[in-house]
Structures are given as structure tokens and as C-alpha cells.
Amino acid sequence: MMTNSNWQKKRVTIKDIARAADVDPSTVTRALQDSPRVKPATRAKIAALASEMGYVPNMAARTLVNRRSGLVGVVIPDLTNPFFRDLAKGIEDEAAKHDFRTVVNDTRGVESAEREAVNLFLELKVDGLIVPMARCTEAYYEQLNATVPVVHVNRDDTPHHVSCDTVEGSVLIMRHLFELGHERIGFVRGPAGPGREPKMYAYRRSLEERGIDYDPDLIFTFDGTLESSARIVEQLLALDAMPTAVFAHNDVNAIAMIHALRVRGVEVPKDISIAGHDDIQLAGCVDPPLTTVQWPMYELGQQSVRYLYALGHGQTPREAQLPPPKLIVRESTGSPA
Amino acid sequence: MMTNSNWQKKRVTIKDIARAADVDPSTVTRALQDSPRVKPATRAKIAALASEMGYVPNMAARTLVNRRSGLVGVVIPDLTNPFFRDLAKGIEDEAAKHDFRTVVNDTRGVESAEREAVNLFLELKVDGLIVPMARCTEAYYEQLNATVPVVHVNRDDTPHHVSCDTVEGSVLIMRHLFELGHERIGFVRGPAGPGREPKMYAYRRSLEERGIDYDPDLIFTFDGTLESSARIVEQLLALDAMPTAVFAHNDVNAIAMIHALRVRGVEVPKDISIAGHDDIQLAGCVDPPLTTVQWPMYELGQQSVRYLYALGHGQTPREAQLPPPKLIVRESTGSPA
DNA sequence: TTGTAGGCGTTATCAA
DNA sequence: TTGATAACGCCTACAA
């Protein structure tokens, strides 16, 4: 923005304060850092001057000399999802406890954006990186990991990660559907990415344990858009026999599907049960209120910072202990007709 | 994170490259900047070396010497709201065109968080600040404005701002309700903040123009939580005579109210019409689909960057020309019984 | 076409 | 308790 405009001249540096206080710049530094090695009177004078003159520390200079920025970079695929927002909040709060500040980037699930975000953070010399549900390849992060500590959240094929038992949450949903009497259960996958598709894994394993055959016709794919949810509903309706229940990729997908179903005259849960995932804010106040799984995202965020911190200190952190996911039973699921 | 660990040693600087290429560091700089003042062969060699050695520019050093960071700070009150996300995207894209990168902070509507965010950005020496719907006082920003170019979005009591006609959108809603035959119309205000409450203004002015008396009993306040929406519904039901329509603060508020109403046996729009604001992703697929107002947020984002750019170059930007807000009529509004 | 020199704002180390 | 100095990584004159 500014190249040669009037904004530049205002910048107050430590030198300006030093001149005003008639001391050496290094004394100002010490005073501003509350070092005991400075006379209280001097400290007070300098503090007063600093705020009076509107001094703002220059992070660039600090980072340069300290060789650390005090920043943690967070790369999030979709901040619109309250799920991730809680995670971000947990990260922020915990980072603050360790005197780190947080820089967040929403990549909107785009892989190139993820790379760019990581790049920016690298240039900013962040002291650590937290990357939930990364889209880039394992190899990419493996390499990155040599440069800066990286912690993944809910992605278990990378060197360092913090996850809650992703499979467990999905198992809860499946078990709930079984208990209601469902046997023919559809599943909506998320946008294909790297990693192990734990929901899919849980889906298949649950069926297996229940002695139900896996039917590829009952698998659909959600790409994050509303249209894709509508398409899935079309596919559902085109089936010879609809499943009696569907485990949706997430709540947004579930809500959109319920709507599309209603438009076509299919009622939830009377004609078909739909379970979501994430427990977003609106999940409880749509019609019907959504049965879904709640994650301890805030805690996950905290844990990931602790893990990162340990990593940065050369320790090999122990596995994080996390509260388990929680099944929230509402009204979008019921017994099959 | 890292203090004395193994990550430090990996850092490659232009000096390392210079040594490897057997040239002076300044030559490396030139080569990396594609300056014409360097022999193609040298440039190629250096470029190869740089990527081979995994060179990452040090923004701190750059910022220090250039006296500019190439960063634009964006302070957003709620990234969970797709509305703001579009804005952020518009800002990002337009900023990229001007070779700026974007740092975003979600303040969750907390004033202290807003200050902290601004502070961080100031320390990062951002070249400009974009602040939609700021919570901090006008005075605060007036002062800030002496340090760094600041552009506000949709807040018209500050020195520099880009807004679409905030009033206009609300007028559209009111007019729509009038046309359906409503006269007794409730209004839900948002969390009190600074600024002019344009929706409220539009509400009152619309009533006035229509010759309808303003009735303070029909004014409610939404604080952003689901509970508050439920409370508003209780207040509504406690009224001697319910309004026949309500202009809700935003879509989330509207959806939550519709749900609370249904729980109490009141049907929308049969018994009462509810109009939202923002047109969030889910607005079209809840039941009933929401009548709401759509904003050109992406364009607003672009314009705010252009404005900022002009500001930073010492120009006084002309008023931005923006596409108008758009009324989206769906099924949550109808004629009164 | 390339090298030299100085400085951006801050801090750590050492000396006073 | 304070001051002097060098250094962090990069860039821009200017000189060669």
C-alpha cells in the first residue's frame, strides 16, 4: 500500500525513545522487557515515553535477531465450519499460554492454497505449524518436517499427529443405527483426499462386525457443495431399494440432503433416517434436529499445541489423551418403517 | 517452539547460495528478483541452487530492509459466517493482484480480540488494514489511521470505508413484507456495537414512510447465541398480539427462531413470517427455505482493497461503486393470515 | 555483469 | 545499573 506516503514518518523506534529518555537503545530494550537490570525510575520513564510516543515493536527486527517469531501457523481447510473454529480457538488459547501467537489461514480445501499458506508461514519463520486435515501429500509434509515442527490433526498417516479416535465416532453412529433396526445403511464419503478415510473404514468394519455385506451401490460422494447433496439424493431415489438410513459425511451435507429429500416428498426420519457428523451450531435447530457426532475439537486444538511444543523442544511427545467423541441423538434418525 | 533444537541449522540463506554458486550475495538477490542486471547463466544456476537447497526467503529481513511487509491485515468478526468468508476471499484475490498477501484474524466479535489482532498486524508492519464491522470505537480507529491505512467495510462512521448501501438491503426486506400485507412487523437487532445500526434505521424509516407507528415492544435483541433466539421467541409469544412478520438480524437467528417457534406450535410462514439477512449457504435448504438478502461481499472485498491501495498511495479514493444488495424471496415469508 | 558497503530495528553479550 | 558493539538476512546504491 504505502510506498512513499506520509505513513512512514510516524514510525517510532526504540532509538527514538532512547533519545527522548536520554539513554542507550539497549537500555530501552531492557526496560521494555521488564528486565531487573534497569532502575525502576528509568523503567517507568521509558514505559511512559513508549506509550506516549505510540511505540509499536517491530516484529521483523525481533524475529531477525531472535531467530524466532513467536508465531504458530495454522492451516485450516474451512473456517466456515464451526468444528474447525473450535479447533482454532483451542489452538489459540493454548498457544497464548506458551507465549505464542497464532496466524491462521483458511485454504477452502484447495491444495494449492494449502501450499501457499504453508509457504507464507515458512517465510514468516513461524516456530511451528498445525495442519488439520491436510490435503497435501504425506511426502510433502515429511519433507517440511525437516524444516519446522509440524503437527497434524486428525490425519494419521503423517509423522506427527494428534487425533481423537476418528473411527470411534463413526462407530457410534453405526451402532446407533443398528440399534434402531437398520441394516441397509448408505454412506456418504467426503471429497477424496489423502489419508485413510476413517469414516469409511468405520463404516465397513461396523457392517462386517454386524455380518452385513458391503454394497458399493450405497456409497455416495459429497464434494462440499449443496448441488452435490441434491445429486446424491437423486442417486438415492434412483435405487431399486433405498437404504433405510444414511450416514452423511457431515452436518451440512445431512441438512442439504434432508431438504432435497423433502422436496421429493420423502420424509426424515419416517421414510429414511439421516445421521450427520460434526454437530454444528445449527444442527439442533433444523427440522428435524440432526442426530450427529460431537468432537472435542477445542481440546484437540490444545493438545496439538502441547504436542508441537514438545516437538520444538526436541522431545518425542507421548500420545495425547483426548475425551472421546460423543453421539448426539436427535430426531433425524428413527426405526425403519 | 524451537529454542535450540535441530531445526535451526537447516535454514538456508542467500549467503549459503552465494557461497555455493561462488558469487556475491547481492548477485543472488538480483538473480532471485529476475533483475536484468545478471547474466542468464548465472541466474539459472542460482535459481537451480535455491530450489535445490530449499531456500525460503526470510520475510523478517526483507520487511526490515524494505520497510514494508507486503501484507494486508484483515480483522474479521466471524469467519464462521459465509458472508464474511466471501468478503475475505474477495480481499485475498484482489490483494494478490496488487502483489499483497493477506493475514486474517477471526475475532469472534470480541472487542479485546480485535485490539489484539490489530496489534499483531501493527507489529507485523502490515501495509494496510481492512476491518469489516469493527467493534472498537471510532476514536481508536481514527488514531490508528495516522499509523497505517485502514479501510472499514460496512461501517460508515469511520474516516475511510467501503460499504454497500446497508440501508437499502433492509429496505428491500421491509418493502417485501409490506407488499405481502404485513403492517405489524417485529425487528431483531444485533449485538449492540458502535456504528449506526443501519438495519434499525432502515426499519424505522420504512415504517415511517408507510405511516406505521414505531412500537418498541416489537424490538428484540439477538446476541449471537441459539438461546437468545429461543428467548426472543418466548418474548414474541408473551405479547398480547404477535407481529405478523419479523425481520430477523441474520439467517442464523432466523433459522433458530423458526425452530423455536415450531417447537411451540407456531408455523412459519402460516402463523408468522420470518425474514433473514445474509443468505448463508444453508438458507435455501432449511425448512421453510429462508427469505433473505444477499450481499455482494466478494465485490466489497475487492473494492476495499482497491480503496486501501489508493489510500496507501496518498490518493483520496473516490466512492466505490458496488452492485446493490439482492432480495431473495423464498418460503419463510407469506401473507398474514 | 558483478562486487562492496552500509543500514533496516532489535537484542545479546560484554565491558564499564 | 547502563552503554557500546556486533549480528540477524536482505537489499540498494555505488563502484569496479
XYZ file of C-alpha atoms (C1' of nucleotides) in Angstrom:
706
model
C 0.000 0.000 0.000
C 2.355 2.641 1.216
C 5.379 3.380 -0.817
C 6.380 6.918 -0.111
C 3.426 8.345 1.677
C 3.004 10.126 4.910
C 2.576 6.959 6.946
C 6.201 6.092 7.080
C 7.449 9.003 9.106
C 5.313 8.201 12.070
C 7.155 5.008 12.921
C 8.623 5.262 16.364
C 11.587 3.040 17.106
C 13.476 2.144 20.173
C 16.088 4.682 19.181
C 13.576 7.481 19.276
C 12.624 6.512 22.764
C 16.252 6.249 23.746
C 16.891 9.752 22.511
C 13.858 11.108 24.311
C 14.792 9.376 27.541
C 18.444 10.204 27.094
C 19.598 6.637 27.468
C 21.051 3.987 25.211
C 18.752 1.917 22.993
C 19.830 -1.220 24.778
C 18.511 0.221 27.999
C 15.190 0.799 26.355
C 15.098 -2.817 25.285
C 15.768 -3.973 28.797
C 13.205 -1.633 30.248
C 10.576 -2.764 27.791
C 11.351 -6.360 28.668
C 10.939 -5.687 32.365
C 14.472 -6.792 32.957
C 15.567 -6.428 36.581
C 18.770 -4.924 35.298
C 17.287 -1.468 34.990
C 16.489 1.127 37.634
C 12.764 1.298 38.369
C 12.697 5.011 37.761
C 14.274 4.558 34.352
C 11.908 1.767 33.516
C 8.941 3.919 34.433
C 10.157 6.856 32.392
C 10.743 4.660 29.370
C 7.415 2.895 29.696
C 5.639 6.228 29.851
C 7.530 7.559 26.878
C 6.877 4.438 24.855
C 3.141 4.541 25.200
C 3.113 8.304 24.848
C 5.022 8.188 21.613
C 2.942 5.295 20.344
C 5.768 2.819 20.061
C 4.961 -0.430 18.309
C 7.631 -3.129 18.365
C 8.929 -4.212 15.005
C 8.435 -7.935 14.735
C 10.623 -8.139 11.680
C 13.623 -6.863 13.569
C 12.833 -9.014 16.557
C 12.374 -12.138 14.507
C 15.589 -11.462 12.702
C 17.752 -11.146 15.752
C 15.993 -13.712 17.907
C 15.804 -16.221 15.117
C 12.271 -16.980 16.161
C 8.972 -15.248 15.542
C 6.856 -16.480 18.419
C 4.249 -17.394 15.836
C 2.419 -20.640 15.252
C 0.910 -21.107 11.810
C -2.426 -22.840 11.496
C -3.677 -24.066 8.145
C -7.386 -24.735 8.201
C -9.451 -26.156 5.350
C -12.752 -24.486 6.176
C -13.238 -21.895 8.849
C -16.875 -21.665 7.952
C -17.212 -24.974 9.712
C -17.687 -24.293 13.433
C -15.931 -27.556 14.021
C -12.661 -26.057 12.835
C -13.314 -22.818 14.530
C -13.385 -24.534 17.883
C -10.157 -26.204 16.972
C -8.623 -22.866 16.076
C -9.805 -21.391 19.336
C -8.284 -24.243 21.312
C -5.017 -23.741 19.483
C -5.045 -20.007 20.059
C -5.750 -20.253 23.766
C -3.172 -22.914 24.416
C -0.588 -21.154 22.286
C -1.117 -17.993 24.308
C -0.261 -19.943 27.436
C 3.101 -20.722 25.920
C 3.566 -17.123 24.776
C 2.963 -17.874 21.191
C 0.677 -16.047 18.867
C -1.289 -17.591 16.122
C -1.587 -16.936 12.422
C -4.436 -18.712 10.726
C -5.138 -19.347 7.081
C -8.321 -20.726 5.593
C -7.479 -22.703 2.476
C -11.045 -23.520 1.487
C -9.919 -27.066 0.929
C -7.796 -26.113 -2.065
C -4.491 -27.900 -2.196
C -2.600 -25.089 -3.883
C -3.894 -22.689 -1.248
C -2.579 -25.032 1.377
C 0.864 -24.906 -0.164
C 0.765 -21.147 -0.389
C -0.316 -20.828 3.197
C 2.472 -23.079 4.369
C 4.854 -21.060 2.274
C 3.787 -17.768 3.762
C 4.189 -19.227 7.208
C 7.616 -20.521 6.345
C 8.651 -17.087 5.171
C 7.238 -15.634 8.342
C 9.528 -18.046 10.153
C 6.782 -19.493 12.290
C 8.077 -21.641 15.096
C 5.601 -24.372 14.389
C 2.814 -25.451 12.093
C -0.508 -27.056 12.892
C -2.321 -28.540 9.962
C -5.662 -30.239 10.426
C -6.909 -32.497 7.664
C -4.123 -31.559 5.304
C -4.680 -32.110 1.615
C -1.072 -32.124 0.534
C 0.733 -35.411 0.297
C 2.422 -37.211 3.095
C 5.738 -36.808 1.317
C 5.334 -33.073 1.229
C 4.875 -32.874 4.941
C 7.563 -35.383 5.650
C 9.977 -33.077 3.911
C 8.565 -29.997 5.577
C 9.038 -31.661 8.876
C 12.776 -31.312 8.491
C 12.441 -27.544 8.438
C 9.895 -26.786 11.092
C 7.886 -28.792 13.614
C 4.594 -29.817 12.040
C 1.666 -31.352 13.848
C -1.316 -32.794 12.068
C -4.770 -33.030 13.476
C -6.941 -35.961 12.574
C -4.718 -37.326 9.935
C -2.884 -40.385 10.961
C -0.548 -41.120 8.085
C 1.909 -38.356 8.921
C 4.929 -38.316 11.203
C 3.375 -36.308 14.000
C -0.285 -36.069 14.657
C -2.930 -35.569 17.269
C -6.229 -37.213 16.572
C -9.137 -38.350 18.529
C -10.278 -41.782 17.686
C -11.801 -40.796 14.391
C -13.065 -44.268 13.824
C -14.759 -44.398 17.190
C -17.155 -41.555 16.415
C -18.344 -43.172 13.241
C -18.736 -46.475 15.004
C -21.046 -44.735 17.459
C -23.253 -43.605 14.607
C -23.325 -47.033 13.009
C -24.095 -48.755 16.283
C -26.914 -46.284 16.889
C -28.394 -47.085 13.504
C -28.097 -50.804 14.098
C -29.856 -50.461 17.410
C -32.717 -48.684 15.718
C -33.021 -51.736 13.499
C -31.329 -50.533 10.320
C -29.447 -52.998 8.173
C -29.368 -51.347 4.785
C -27.301 -48.267 5.500
C -25.915 -45.797 2.970
C -22.707 -43.880 3.406
C -21.624 -40.529 2.017
C -17.902 -40.057 1.619
C -16.208 -36.681 1.708
C -14.109 -35.120 -1.026
C -11.340 -37.565 -1.788
C -8.102 -36.577 -0.148
C -5.043 -38.242 1.185
C -5.231 -40.015 4.490
C -7.126 -43.074 5.499
C -10.819 -42.188 5.289
C -11.524 -43.273 8.826
C -15.272 -42.840 8.487
C -15.285 -45.189 5.546
C -13.150 -47.610 7.451
C -15.508 -47.472 10.437
C -18.482 -47.922 8.158
C -17.111 -51.053 6.580
C -15.826 -52.521 9.777
C -19.138 -51.924 11.521
C -21.022 -53.661 8.740
C -18.631 -56.546 8.872
C -18.961 -56.999 12.587
C -22.702 -56.976 12.178
C -22.445 -59.553 9.435
C -23.869 -57.288 6.760
C -22.486 -57.362 3.241
C -20.863 -54.238 1.870
C -22.841 -52.863 -1.070
C -20.962 -50.356 -3.239
C -24.264 -49.022 -4.571
C -24.896 -47.487 -1.198
C -21.761 -45.350 -1.274
C -22.019 -41.730 -2.413
C -19.624 -38.823 -2.590
C -20.117 -35.325 -1.286
C -17.922 -32.581 -2.737
C -18.840 -29.864 -0.298
C -21.481 -28.172 -2.419
C -25.224 -28.087 -1.997
C -25.691 -29.338 -5.526
C -23.714 -32.412 -4.759
C -26.065 -33.184 -1.874
C -29.022 -32.872 -4.205
C -27.305 -35.163 -6.678
C -26.771 -37.754 -4.005
C -30.473 -37.656 -3.223
C -31.259 -38.231 -6.884
C -28.982 -41.238 -6.860
C -30.652 -42.490 -3.712
C -34.093 -42.218 -5.237
C -32.971 -43.933 -8.402
C -32.014 -47.022 -6.431
C -34.198 -50.111 -6.700
C -34.370 -50.188 -2.957
C -33.395 -47.153 -0.932
C -31.346 -47.697 2.181
C -33.366 -47.160 5.351
C -30.687 -44.937 6.790
C -27.749 -42.853 5.577
C -24.619 -41.855 7.434
C -23.856 -38.468 5.895
C -20.386 -37.011 5.550
C -21.162 -34.070 7.788
C -23.999 -31.942 9.093
C -24.116 -29.536 6.198
C -24.375 -32.464 3.843
C -27.046 -34.049 6.022
C -29.151 -30.894 6.217
C -28.955 -30.350 2.487
C -29.920 -33.966 1.837
C -32.875 -33.772 4.170
C -34.073 -30.734 2.310
C -33.647 -32.325 -1.081
C -35.485 -35.408 0.153
C -38.379 -33.372 1.438
C -38.660 -31.582 -1.884
C -39.082 -35.013 -3.460
C -41.679 -35.978 -0.886
C -39.503 -38.189 1.260
C -39.780 -37.524 4.987
C -36.985 -37.848 7.508
C -36.897 -39.916 9.661
C -40.213 -41.545 8.724
C -39.118 -42.731 5.285
C -35.385 -42.659 5.813
C -33.011 -41.829 8.669
C -30.135 -39.417 8.166
C -27.236 -39.053 10.568
C -24.724 -36.254 10.304
C -21.295 -35.570 11.702
C -19.718 -32.560 13.495
C -22.644 -31.188 15.499
C -22.537 -27.720 14.020
C -24.368 -24.884 15.712
C -27.456 -25.203 13.570
C -27.671 -28.984 13.904
C -30.082 -28.755 16.800
C -32.468 -26.298 15.280
C -33.154 -27.511 11.791
C -36.109 -29.695 11.086
C -35.773 -32.440 12.073
C -32.945 -31.778 14.520
C -29.924 -33.763 13.495
C -28.517 -36.906 15.036
C -24.785 -36.416 14.826
C -21.392 -36.828 16.473
C -19.707 -34.186 18.517
C -15.937 -33.902 18.606
C -13.766 -32.452 21.330
C -12.259 -30.011 18.874
C -11.228 -27.405 21.380
C -9.304 -29.996 23.353
C -7.791 -31.329 20.164
C -6.534 -27.828 19.475
C -4.967 -27.565 22.886
C -3.341 -30.946 22.632
C -1.881 -30.191 19.254
C -0.145 -27.125 20.652
C 1.263 -29.104 23.548
C 2.487 -31.722 21.143
C 4.067 -29.055 18.977
C 5.709 -27.504 21.975
C 7.242 -30.792 22.990
C 8.380 -31.401 19.441
C 10.018 -27.992 19.298
C 11.962 -28.826 22.403
C 13.347 -31.942 20.895
C 11.200 -34.246 22.930
C 9.222 -37.043 21.439
C 5.774 -36.279 22.756
C 3.690 -39.059 24.122
C 0.353 -39.863 22.612
C -2.286 -37.340 23.552
C -5.155 -38.417 25.731
C -8.408 -36.977 24.499
C -12.021 -37.008 25.529
C -13.915 -39.355 23.221
C -16.360 -38.268 20.546
C -19.962 -38.098 21.671
C -23.088 -39.351 19.968
C -25.841 -36.748 19.907
C -29.167 -38.412 19.282
C -31.842 -36.081 17.975
C -34.726 -36.643 15.647
C -33.318 -37.228 12.192
C -32.936 -40.918 12.933
C -35.630 -43.402 13.864
C -36.584 -47.008 13.358
C -37.126 -48.144 9.777
C -40.730 -48.237 8.599
C 8.544 -23.972 19.895
C 12.134 -24.373 18.865
C 14.770 -22.920 21.035
C 17.904 -24.888 20.498
C 16.798 -27.854 18.513
C 17.902 -29.369 15.305
C 15.565 -27.290 13.173
C 17.683 -24.202 13.217
C 20.627 -25.474 11.301
C 18.632 -26.199 8.213
C 17.929 -22.563 7.434
C 19.366 -21.676 4.079
C 20.139 -18.020 3.395
C 21.230 -16.171 0.309
C 24.736 -16.285 1.670
C 24.694 -20.059 1.506
C 23.539 -19.880 -2.040
C 26.147 -17.268 -2.843
C 28.859 -19.491 -1.469
C 27.598 -22.484 -3.394
C 27.352 -20.504 -6.616
C 30.611 -18.733 -5.938
C 29.147 -15.275 -6.356
C 28.328 -12.385 -4.079
C 25.100 -12.406 -2.048
C 23.929 -9.291 -3.838
C 24.103 -11.178 -7.083
C 21.895 -13.843 -5.597
C 19.371 -11.200 -4.613
C 19.335 -9.821 -8.109
C 19.049 -13.229 -9.662
C 16.156 -14.191 -7.399
C 14.396 -10.968 -8.316
C 14.803 -11.649 -12.005
C 16.758 -8.475 -12.379
C 18.080 -7.930 -15.919
C 21.396 -6.979 -14.372
C 22.517 -10.555 -14.118
C 23.804 -12.978 -16.742
C 21.173 -15.557 -17.710
C 23.551 -18.388 -16.996
C 24.200 -17.081 -13.511
C 20.539 -16.577 -12.902
C 19.777 -20.127 -13.940
C 22.495 -21.551 -11.779
C 21.301 -19.597 -8.782
C 17.667 -20.459 -9.322
C 18.543 -24.115 -9.507
C 20.676 -23.936 -6.418
C 18.000 -22.075 -4.500
C 15.308 -24.643 -5.042
C 17.751 -27.477 -4.633
C 18.924 -26.187 -1.291
C 15.373 -25.454 -0.195
C 15.838 -21.748 0.180
C 12.963 -19.894 1.824
C 13.165 -16.105 1.855
C 13.224 -14.558 5.288
C 10.334 -12.131 5.452
C 11.663 -10.582 8.608
C 14.849 -9.498 6.913
C 13.003 -8.360 3.839
C 10.460 -6.387 5.797
C 13.186 -4.775 7.775
C 15.171 -3.531 4.848
C 12.254 -2.758 2.563
C 10.307 -1.074 5.306
C 7.245 -2.834 4.074
C 5.904 -6.326 4.536
C 3.655 -6.752 1.526
C 0.973 -7.889 3.931
C -2.575 -6.704 4.353
C -4.203 -7.424 7.682
C -7.846 -8.398 7.772
C -9.784 -8.393 11.012
C -12.979 -10.375 10.746
C -15.607 -10.756 13.445
C -16.899 -14.181 12.477
C -15.388 -16.365 9.820
C -17.983 -18.994 10.519
C -20.338 -16.718 8.669
C -20.029 -17.461 4.957
C -20.866 -13.854 4.397
C -17.505 -12.793 5.793
C -15.739 -15.599 4.151
C -16.758 -14.315 0.759
C -15.518 -10.930 1.804
C -12.205 -12.414 2.853
C -11.922 -14.223 -0.444
C -12.577 -11.027 -2.374
C -9.914 -9.279 -0.373
C -7.420 -12.074 -0.871
C -7.913 -12.275 -4.612
C -7.725 -8.556 -5.183
C -4.757 -8.188 -2.861
C -2.931 -10.849 -4.845
C -3.417 -8.755 -7.968
C -1.523 -5.966 -6.270
C 1.156 -8.346 -5.031
C -0.003 -8.277 -1.489
C -0.595 -11.197 0.750
C -3.252 -11.433 3.345
C -3.235 -12.186 7.036
C -6.634 -12.815 8.527
C -7.782 -12.888 12.109
C -11.146 -14.034 13.380
C -12.009 -12.043 16.491
C -15.266 -13.833 17.294
C -16.817 -10.450 17.819
C -14.771 -9.815 20.943
C -13.505 -6.277 21.208
C -10.339 -7.134 23.065
C -9.549 -9.741 20.437
C -9.977 -7.065 17.815
C -7.429 -4.876 19.527
C -5.012 -7.754 19.848
C -5.412 -8.635 16.221
C -4.768 -5.084 15.153
C -1.775 -5.021 17.415
C -0.280 -8.148 15.961
C -0.764 -6.734 12.495
C 0.857 -3.497 13.502
C 3.861 -5.374 14.808
C 3.967 -7.352 11.620
C 4.135 -3.990 9.878
C 1.262 -4.702 7.575
C 0.940 -2.186 4.786
C -2.771 -1.819 5.299
C -5.676 -2.931 7.413
C -9.171 -3.941 6.386
C -11.663 -4.112 9.177
C -15.251 -5.064 8.496
C -17.833 -4.267 11.141
C -15.283 -3.151 13.673
C -16.284 -3.203 17.313
C -13.663 -0.806 18.586
C -14.550 2.836 18.845
C -14.326 5.370 16.103
C -11.703 7.264 18.094
C -9.499 4.201 18.237
C -9.509 3.825 14.517
C -9.147 7.499 13.894
C -5.906 7.372 15.811
C -4.811 4.164 14.150
C -5.391 5.775 10.841
C -2.401 8.020 11.431
C -0.135 4.972 11.538
C -1.364 2.767 8.769
C -4.052 2.960 6.106
C -7.266 1.499 7.466
C -10.365 0.729 5.460
C -13.634 -0.235 7.048
C -16.271 -2.330 5.435
C -19.896 -1.629 6.153
C -19.313 0.823 8.901
C -19.937 4.344 7.887
C -18.847 6.385 10.877
C -15.126 5.984 10.242
C -12.731 8.027 8.133
C -12.398 5.542 5.301
C -14.925 2.945 4.462
C -16.386 0.858 1.714
C -19.964 -0.140 2.195
C -22.780 -1.179 0.060
C -25.941 0.612 0.822
C -26.584 -1.217 4.048
C -29.866 0.535 4.476
C -31.025 -0.420 1.019
C -30.950 -4.155 1.713
C -33.098 -3.806 4.783
C -35.489 -1.577 2.929
C -35.902 -4.349 0.374
C -36.960 -6.731 3.116
C -39.394 -4.248 4.644
C -40.903 -3.409 1.288
C -41.327 -7.102 0.571
C -43.168 -7.564 3.856
C -45.390 -4.572 3.197
C -46.272 -5.927 -0.210
C -47.336 -9.193 1.355
C -49.711 -7.157 3.502
C -47.826 -7.007 6.796
C -48.197 -3.948 8.991
C -47.231 -5.216 12.409
C -43.622 -6.128 11.886
C -41.088 -7.104 14.531
C -37.400 -6.413 14.332
C -34.436 -8.226 15.854
C -31.377 -6.094 16.472
C -27.900 -7.499 16.563
C -25.447 -7.316 19.430
C -25.061 -3.661 20.311
C -21.918 -2.211 18.866
C -20.643 1.098 17.665
C -21.747 2.368 14.326
C -25.127 3.395 13.148
C -27.301 0.281 13.180
C -28.340 0.701 9.591
C -30.854 -2.115 9.716
C -32.615 -0.467 12.598
C -32.525 2.821 10.763
C -33.995 1.235 7.663
C -36.645 -0.475 9.740
C -37.804 2.747 11.353
C -37.637 4.775 8.191
C -39.602 2.155 6.275
C -42.323 2.138 8.914
C -42.439 5.893 8.857
C -42.770 6.095 5.113
C -45.563 3.602 5.316
C -47.269 5.646 8.018
C -46.977 2.923 10.629
C -46.186 3.827 14.238
C -42.990 2.524 15.751
C -43.737 0.117 18.596
C -40.801 -0.564 20.946
C -42.454 -3.780 22.105
C -41.695 -5.265 18.724
C -37.955 -4.779 19.034
C -35.817 -7.676 20.236
C -32.104 -8.260 20.609
C -30.070 -11.182 19.362
C -26.715 -11.787 20.994
C -25.433 -14.380 18.571
C -26.386 -17.457 20.563
C -29.090 -20.004 19.940
C -30.505 -19.447 23.405
C -31.028 -15.816 22.670
C -33.111 -16.742 19.632
C -35.243 -19.005 21.798
C -35.634 -16.208 24.320
C -36.808 -13.853 21.632
C -39.448 -16.364 20.620
C -40.654 -16.549 24.223
C -40.946 -12.782 24.267
C -42.822 -12.900 20.995
C -45.302 -15.419 22.309
C -45.793 -13.456 25.503
C -47.007 -10.466 23.525
C -50.704 -9.604 23.591
C -50.657 -9.564 19.868
C -47.781 -11.165 17.960
C -46.438 -9.323 14.965
C -47.402 -10.980 11.700
C -43.833 -10.832 10.472
C -40.335 -10.468 11.889
C -37.242 -9.103 10.239
C -34.504 -11.146 11.906
C -30.982 -9.947 12.463
C -29.464 -12.601 10.269
C -30.073 -16.044 8.825
C -28.743 -17.984 11.766
C -31.032 -16.025 14.035
C -33.937 -16.578 11.674
C -33.390 -20.311 11.431
C -33.111 -20.680 15.180
C -36.285 -18.651 15.683
C -38.202 -20.700 13.177
C -37.188 -23.808 15.045
C -38.159 -22.404 18.435
C -41.487 -21.301 17.013
C -42.205 -24.716 15.607
C -41.445 -26.306 18.936
C -44.108 -24.059 20.415
C -46.556 -24.997 17.680
C -46.262 -21.846 15.602
C -45.820 -22.453 11.881
C -43.782 -20.300 9.516
C -44.966 -18.647 7.334
C -48.560 -19.650 8.054
C -48.754 -18.107 11.513
C -45.897 -15.672 11.201
C -43.395 -14.656 8.524
C -39.681 -14.564 9.243
C -37.136 -12.857 7.022
C -33.408 -13.295 7.478
C -30.339 -11.492 6.298
C -27.046 -12.627 4.672
C -28.184 -15.563 2.532
C -25.879 -18.117 4.093
C -25.246 -21.407 2.364
C -27.895 -23.270 4.301
C -30.554 -20.580 3.885
C -32.029 -22.283 0.850
C -32.254 -25.750 2.296
C -33.790 -25.370 5.686
C -37.491 -25.741 6.190
C -39.003 -23.444 5.170
C -36.313 -22.009 2.903
C -35.446 -18.524 4.045
C -36.402 -15.222 2.516
C -33.311 -13.108 2.945
C -30.961 -10.502 1.494
C -27.836 -11.298 -0.403
C -24.833 -9.011 -0.278
C -22.119 -8.593 -2.858
C -19.498 -9.460 -0.274
C -16.869 -10.658 -2.676
C -17.062 -7.405 -4.598
C -16.996 -5.466 -1.358
C -13.770 -7.246 -0.529
C -12.243 -6.336 -3.852
C -13.287 -2.726 -3.573
C -11.907 -2.387 -0.097
C -8.503 -3.483 -1.340
C -8.619 -1.014 -4.198
C -9.580 1.694 -1.783
C -6.748 0.715 0.517
C -4.339 0.728 -2.348
C -5.332 4.233 -3.336
C -5.094 5.377 0.258
C -1.624 3.932 0.568
C -0.551 5.916 -2.446
C -1.710 9.126 -0.918
C -4.728 9.431 -3.135
C -8.138 10.148 -1.785
C -10.106 7.319 -3.301
C -13.433 8.028 -4.841
C -16.519 6.357 -3.532
C -16.725 2.750 -4.538
C -19.439 1.670 -6.920
C -20.981 -1.585 -5.844
C -23.630 -3.946 -7.066
C -26.713 -3.499 -4.880
C -27.942 -5.994 -2.318
C -30.432 -8.502 -3.641
C -33.689 -9.674 -2.137
C -34.025 -13.449 -2.174
C -37.650 -14.434 -1.774
C -38.146 -17.988 -0.584
C -40.806 -19.546 1.572
C -40.369 -18.218 5.082
C -42.485 -15.197 4.278
C -46.093 -15.097 3.140
C -49.238 -13.067 3.505
C -50.589 -12.656 7.009
C -53.427 -14.988 7.978
C 27.721 -8.099 -15.292
C 29.324 -8.390 -10.614
C 31.221 -6.988 -6.011
C 31.431 -3.703 -1.863
C 29.462 -1.310 1.861
C 26.038 0.258 4.823
C 21.822 0.011 7.119
C 16.847 -1.531 8.293
C 15.207 -2.196 14.257
C 16.169 -5.139 17.720
C 18.661 -7.853 21.069
C 22.543 -10.422 23.482
C 26.991 -10.107 25.096
C 30.395 -7.915 27.055
C 32.535 -4.099 29.176
C 32.236 -0.125 32.138
C 22.681 -0.045 36.531
C 23.979 1.376 31.958
C 26.456 1.831 27.391
C 28.906 0.031 23.227
C 29.017 -3.332 19.717
C 28.047 -6.867 16.673
C 24.850 -9.577 14.426
C 20.346 -11.413 12.441
C 19.225 -11.838 6.473
C 18.337 -8.995 2.958
C 18.504 -5.060 -0.286
C 20.018 -0.740 -2.673
C 23.303 2.444 -4.055
C 27.520 2.859 -5.885
C 31.853 1.351 -7.543
C 34.501 -1.681 -10.376
